[in-house]
Amino acid sequence: MNIAVLGGAGYIASHTIVELDKAGHSVVAVDNLVNSCEESLRRVSKIIGKEVPFVRADVRDAVAMESLFKQNKFDACIHFAGLKAVGESVEKPLEYYENNMNATFVLLNAMRNNGVKNIIFSSSATVYGNPAEIPITENCPKGAITNPYGQTKSMLEQVLMDLQKSDPEWNVVLLRYFNPIGAHPSGLIGEDPNGIPNNLMPYISQTAVGIRKELGVFGNDYDTPDGTGVRDYIHVCDLAAGHVSALKAIERNCGLAIYNLGTGHGYSVLDVVNAFERVNGVKVPYSIKPRRAGDIATCYCNPEKAYKELGWKAQFGIEEMCRDAWNWQKNNPKGYRG
Ligand code: NAD
Ligand code: WQD
């Protein structure tokens, strides 16, 4: 298929382009580079041995999107474009609602105008709020969401569901990612956060490389085996492969389909720290800090549906996630700018 990858220079999209290429698909990457840089796509080109066609554009720019769809014959879109920092979204709600909602409205209009009715949307486990059941299945009701970022994901899921209901020619796949970490095993592409990382793994790897003094562990009094938060970490390459599998659902005219993409295993913060130290032979100094507002104790999924319907399941374990995160970090201590 020929795929438009919106937000194509970002962390998950860059890894997905590698997997799409491996599976024989062609892509055009579109990004305004608000949270990424073109270097990621140059690195992807190195991995796949060919140029990645790139259009620098804001997805909210209706004129740019119209001309993108006029100039290319796309079979489907994978929509990664959005702002994603939970804490920042609380401080800048308008910017988050405006960017994430409007980008999607403009994209969907351009798709409809040009007869492209297949979309894979980057959703998040955040839509489950404090989940009503563990492990989380796709039937678990959505929960109370405490931040504007998560609200945009939940609201956009609803927009896409309503659109699909109104016109059954649409195929809409909502992928609810759990906690993507790690990097391509080549060490050429990986996660390159701006400033102080919000997420656990980049904080661990920046601490191990000496950029940060110590990791703060946010709470050790949760109702979990060691008191620290438990999450379903998934290797970004597995997550990327999940998008290729999701295209199969589109090929079968799935209508609306929702999948959890996780491994089904829960690891605590200290499990991850210990695995990182063991696998990589490095120290990660840490100290216990107060709980972070909005955090929940435990979140991991039941990934069976994706396996049954798409034949997808995660191949990599926590060791590979830690190994590849470190390989990326130590080869690129300053990320793409280094
Ligand atoms: P990322 O920030 O690396 O990638 C998002 C990309 O979208 C960036 O390259 C950014 O420049 C681009 N972008 C943002 N707004 C844009 C706009 N208006 N026009 C054009 N480009 C725009 O983030 P990521 O971690 O790769 O996440 C990709 C998607 O997956 C996001 O939608 C995110 O919300 C979602 N998601 C991420 C996680 C996670 O933990 N990383 C978990 C669940 C869901
Ligand atoms: C994981 C665990 C923290 C940093 C977030 C978003 C979610 C999704 C994925 C986009 C928690 C602990 C973290 C640190 C720590 N993103 N931690 N010290 O919060 O599960 O999910 O990213 O959709 O929407 O909320 O991921 O990596 O921030 O935290 O102790 O410096 O690590 O408390 O238990 P989270 P995370």
PDB file of C-alpha atoms and ligand atoms in Angstrom, residues 6-15 30-37 40 55-61 65 79-85 98-100 102-104 121-126 149 152-153 175-181 190-192 199 236 239 243, ligand 1:
ATOM      1  CA  LEU A   6       1.400  11.968   9.576  1.00  0.00           C
ATOM      2  CA  GLY A   7       3.845  12.939  12.328  1.00  0.00           C
ATOM      3  CA  GLY A   8       6.290  10.797  10.376  1.00  0.00           C
ATOM      4  CA  ALA A   9       9.550  12.121  11.862  1.00  0.00           C
ATOM      5  CA  GLY A  10       8.561  11.261  15.440  1.00  0.00           C
ATOM      6  CA  TYR A  11       9.687   8.455  17.708  1.00  0.00           C
ATOM      7  CA  ILE A  12       7.087   5.771  16.980  1.00  0.00           C
ATOM      8  CA  ALA A  13       6.499   6.813  13.353  1.00  0.00           C
ATOM      9  CA  SER A  14      10.191   6.581  12.406  1.00  0.00           C
ATOM     10  CA  HIS A  15      10.306   2.991  13.658  1.00  0.00           C
ATOM     11  CA  VAL A  30       4.567  14.434   6.801  1.00  0.00           C
ATOM     12  CA  ASP A  31       5.650  16.447   9.831  1.00  0.00           C
ATOM     13  CA  ASN A  32       5.975  20.072  10.963  1.00  0.00           C
ATOM     14  CA  LEU A  33       8.945  19.038  13.152  1.00  0.00           C
ATOM     15  CA  VAL A  34       7.447  20.652  16.271  1.00  0.00           C
ATOM     16  CA  ASN A  35       8.757  17.727  18.332  1.00  0.00           C
ATOM     17  CA  SER A  36      11.222  16.040  15.990  1.00  0.00           C
ATOM     18  CA  CYS A  37      13.850  16.712  13.357  1.00  0.00           C
ATOM     19  CA  SER A  40      15.399  10.883  12.175  1.00  0.00           C
ATOM     20  CA  VAL A  55       6.807  16.780   3.216  1.00  0.00           C
ATOM     21  CA  ARG A  56       7.361  19.422   5.859  1.00  0.00           C
ATOM     22  CA  ALA A  57       3.862  20.621   6.658  1.00  0.00           C
ATOM     23  CA  ASP A  58       1.514  21.246   9.536  1.00  0.00           C
ATOM     24  CA  VAL A  59      -1.402  18.826   9.430  1.00  0.00           C
ATOM     25  CA  ARG A  60      -3.646  21.730  10.494  1.00  0.00           C
ATOM     26  CA  ASP A  61      -2.832  23.447   7.182  1.00  0.00           C
ATOM     27  CA  MET A  65      -3.136  18.679   3.154  1.00  0.00           C
ATOM     28  CA  HIS A  79      -1.980   9.397  12.038  1.00  0.00           C
ATOM     29  CA  PHE A  80       0.719   9.909  14.670  1.00  0.00           C
ATOM     30  CA  ALA A  81       0.736  13.721  14.550  1.00  0.00           C
ATOM     31  CA  GLY A  82       0.012  15.276  17.898  1.00  0.00           C
ATOM     32  CA  LEU A  83       1.463  16.832  21.007  1.00  0.00           C
ATOM     33  CA  LYS A  84       1.952  14.198  23.683  1.00  0.00           C
ATOM     34  CA  ALA A  85       3.419  15.495  26.940  1.00  0.00           C
ATOM     35  CA  GLU A  98      -6.136  23.063  19.281  1.00  0.00           C
ATOM     36  CA  ASN A  99      -3.269  21.098  17.776  1.00  0.00           C
ATOM     37  CA  ASN A 100      -4.493  17.561  18.304  1.00  0.00           C
ATOM     38  CA  ASN A 102      -7.675  20.516  14.529  1.00  0.00           C
ATOM     39  CA  ALA A 103      -4.915  18.442  12.934  1.00  0.00           C
ATOM     40  CA  THR A 104      -7.267  15.469  12.953  1.00  0.00           C
ATOM     41  CA  PHE A 121      -4.989   6.310  14.722  1.00  0.00           C
ATOM     42  CA  SER A 122      -2.406   6.482  17.538  1.00  0.00           C
ATOM     43  CA  SER A 123      -4.484   6.185  20.659  1.00  0.00           C
ATOM     44  CA  SER A 124      -3.329   5.402  24.152  1.00  0.00           C
ATOM     45  CA  ALA A 125      -3.931   3.289  27.221  1.00  0.00           C
ATOM     46  CA  THR A 126      -4.582   6.640  28.862  1.00  0.00           C
ATOM     47  CA  TYR A 149      -3.647  15.246  26.355  1.00  0.00           C
ATOM     48  CA  THR A 152      -7.797  14.641  23.065  1.00  0.00           C
ATOM     49  CA  LYS A 153      -7.138  10.914  22.510  1.00  0.00           C
ATOM     50  CA  LEU A 175      -4.490   1.406  18.352  1.00  0.00           C
ATOM     51  CA  ARG A 176      -4.221   1.895  22.092  1.00  0.00           C
ATOM     52  CA  TYR A 177      -0.517   1.882  22.837  1.00  0.00           C
ATOM     53  CA  PHE A 178       0.719   0.953  26.283  1.00  0.00           C
ATOM     54  CA  ASN A 179       4.239   2.172  27.216  1.00  0.00           C
ATOM     55  CA  PRO A 180       6.552   2.181  24.181  1.00  0.00           C
ATOM     56  CA  ILE A 181      10.254   2.160  25.044  1.00  0.00           C
ATOM     57  CA  GLY A 190      15.337   6.150  19.049  1.00  0.00           C
ATOM     58  CA  GLU A 191      13.509   8.419  21.458  1.00  0.00           C
ATOM     59  CA  ASP A 192      14.880  11.959  21.575  1.00  0.00           C
ATOM     60  CA  ASN A 199       8.871   9.275  30.764  1.00  0.00           C
ATOM     61  CA  VAL A 236       8.948   0.286  19.967  1.00  0.00           C
ATOM     62  CA  LEU A 239       4.668  -1.508  18.394  1.00  0.00           C
ATOM     63  CA  HIS A 243       0.814  -0.957  12.558  1.00  0.00           C
TER      64      HIS A 243
HETATM   65  P1  NAD B   1       6.504  12.248  18.853  1.00  0.00           P
HETATM   66  O1  NAD B   1       6.312  13.593  19.442  1.00  0.00           O
HETATM   67  O2  NAD B   1       7.886  11.716  18.715  1.00  0.00           O
HETATM   68  O3  NAD B   1       5.789  12.175  17.413  1.00  0.00           O
HETATM   69  C1  NAD B   1       4.693  12.990  17.072  1.00  0.00           C
HETATM   70  C2  NAD B   1       5.099  13.755  15.807  1.00  0.00           C
HETATM   71  O4  NAD B   1       3.989  14.563  15.392  1.00  0.00           O
HETATM   72  C3  NAD B   1       6.292  14.689  16.025  1.00  0.00           C
HETATM   73  O5  NAD B   1       7.272  14.415  15.053  1.00  0.00           O
HETATM   74  C4  NAD B   1       5.700  16.085  15.860  1.00  0.00           C
HETATM   75  O6  NAD B   1       6.642  16.977  15.301  1.00  0.00           O
HETATM   76  C5  NAD B   1       4.521  15.813  14.938  1.00  0.00           C
HETATM   77  N1  NAD B   1       3.420  16.789  15.012  1.00  0.00           N
HETATM   78  C6  NAD B   1       2.749  17.223  16.116  1.00  0.00           C
HETATM   79  N2  NAD B   1       1.795  18.077  15.753  1.00  0.00           N
HETATM   80  C7  NAD B   1       1.853  18.204  14.396  1.00  0.00           C
HETATM   81  C8  NAD B   1       1.128  18.954  13.434  1.00  0.00           C
HETATM   82  N3  NAD B   1       0.141  19.784  13.789  1.00  0.00           N
HETATM   83  N4  NAD B   1       1.465  18.831  12.129  1.00  0.00           N
HETATM   84  C9  NAD B   1       2.471  17.999  11.752  1.00  0.00           C
HETATM   85  N5  NAD B   1       3.198  17.275  12.603  1.00  0.00           N
HETATM   86  C10 NAD B   1       2.886  17.363  13.922  1.00  0.00           C
HETATM   87  O7  NAD B   1       5.607  11.227  19.709  1.00  0.00           O
HETATM   88  P2  NAD B   1       5.529   9.649  19.671  1.00  0.00           P
HETATM   89  O8  NAD B   1       5.905   9.168  21.027  1.00  0.00           O
HETATM   90  O9  NAD B   1       6.187   9.098  18.485  1.00  0.00           O
HETATM   91  O10 NAD B   1       3.955   9.474  19.554  1.00  0.00           O
HETATM   92  C11 NAD B   1       3.295   9.327  18.313  1.00  0.00           C
HETATM   93  C12 NAD B   1       1.794   9.295  18.547  1.00  0.00           C
HETATM   94  O11 NAD B   1       1.490   8.217  19.436  1.00  0.00           O
HETATM   95  C13 NAD B   1       1.246  10.551  19.217  1.00  0.00           C
HETATM   96  O12 NAD B   1      -0.013  10.826  18.679  1.00  0.00           O
HETATM   97  C14 NAD B   1       1.140  10.155  20.661  1.00  0.00           C
HETATM   98  O13 NAD B   1       0.146  10.893  21.331  1.00  0.00           O
HETATM   99  C15 NAD B   1       0.767   8.701  20.547  1.00  0.00           C
HETATM  100  N6  NAD B   1       1.120   7.897  21.733  1.00  0.00           N
HETATM  101  C16 NAD B   1       2.402   7.931  22.214  1.00  0.00           C
HETATM  102  C17 NAD B   1       2.733   7.199  23.344  1.00  0.00           C
HETATM  103  C18 NAD B   1       4.117   7.254  23.935  1.00  0.00           C
HETATM  104  O14 NAD B   1       4.283   6.859  25.093  1.00  0.00           O
HETATM  105  N7  NAD B   1       5.146   7.686  23.204  1.00  0.00           N
HETATM  106  C19 NAD B   1       1.769   6.407  23.966  1.00  0.00           C
HETATM  107  C20 NAD B   1       0.467   6.392  23.440  1.00  0.00           C
HETATM  108  C21 NAD B   1       0.167   7.143  22.315  1.00  0.00           C
END
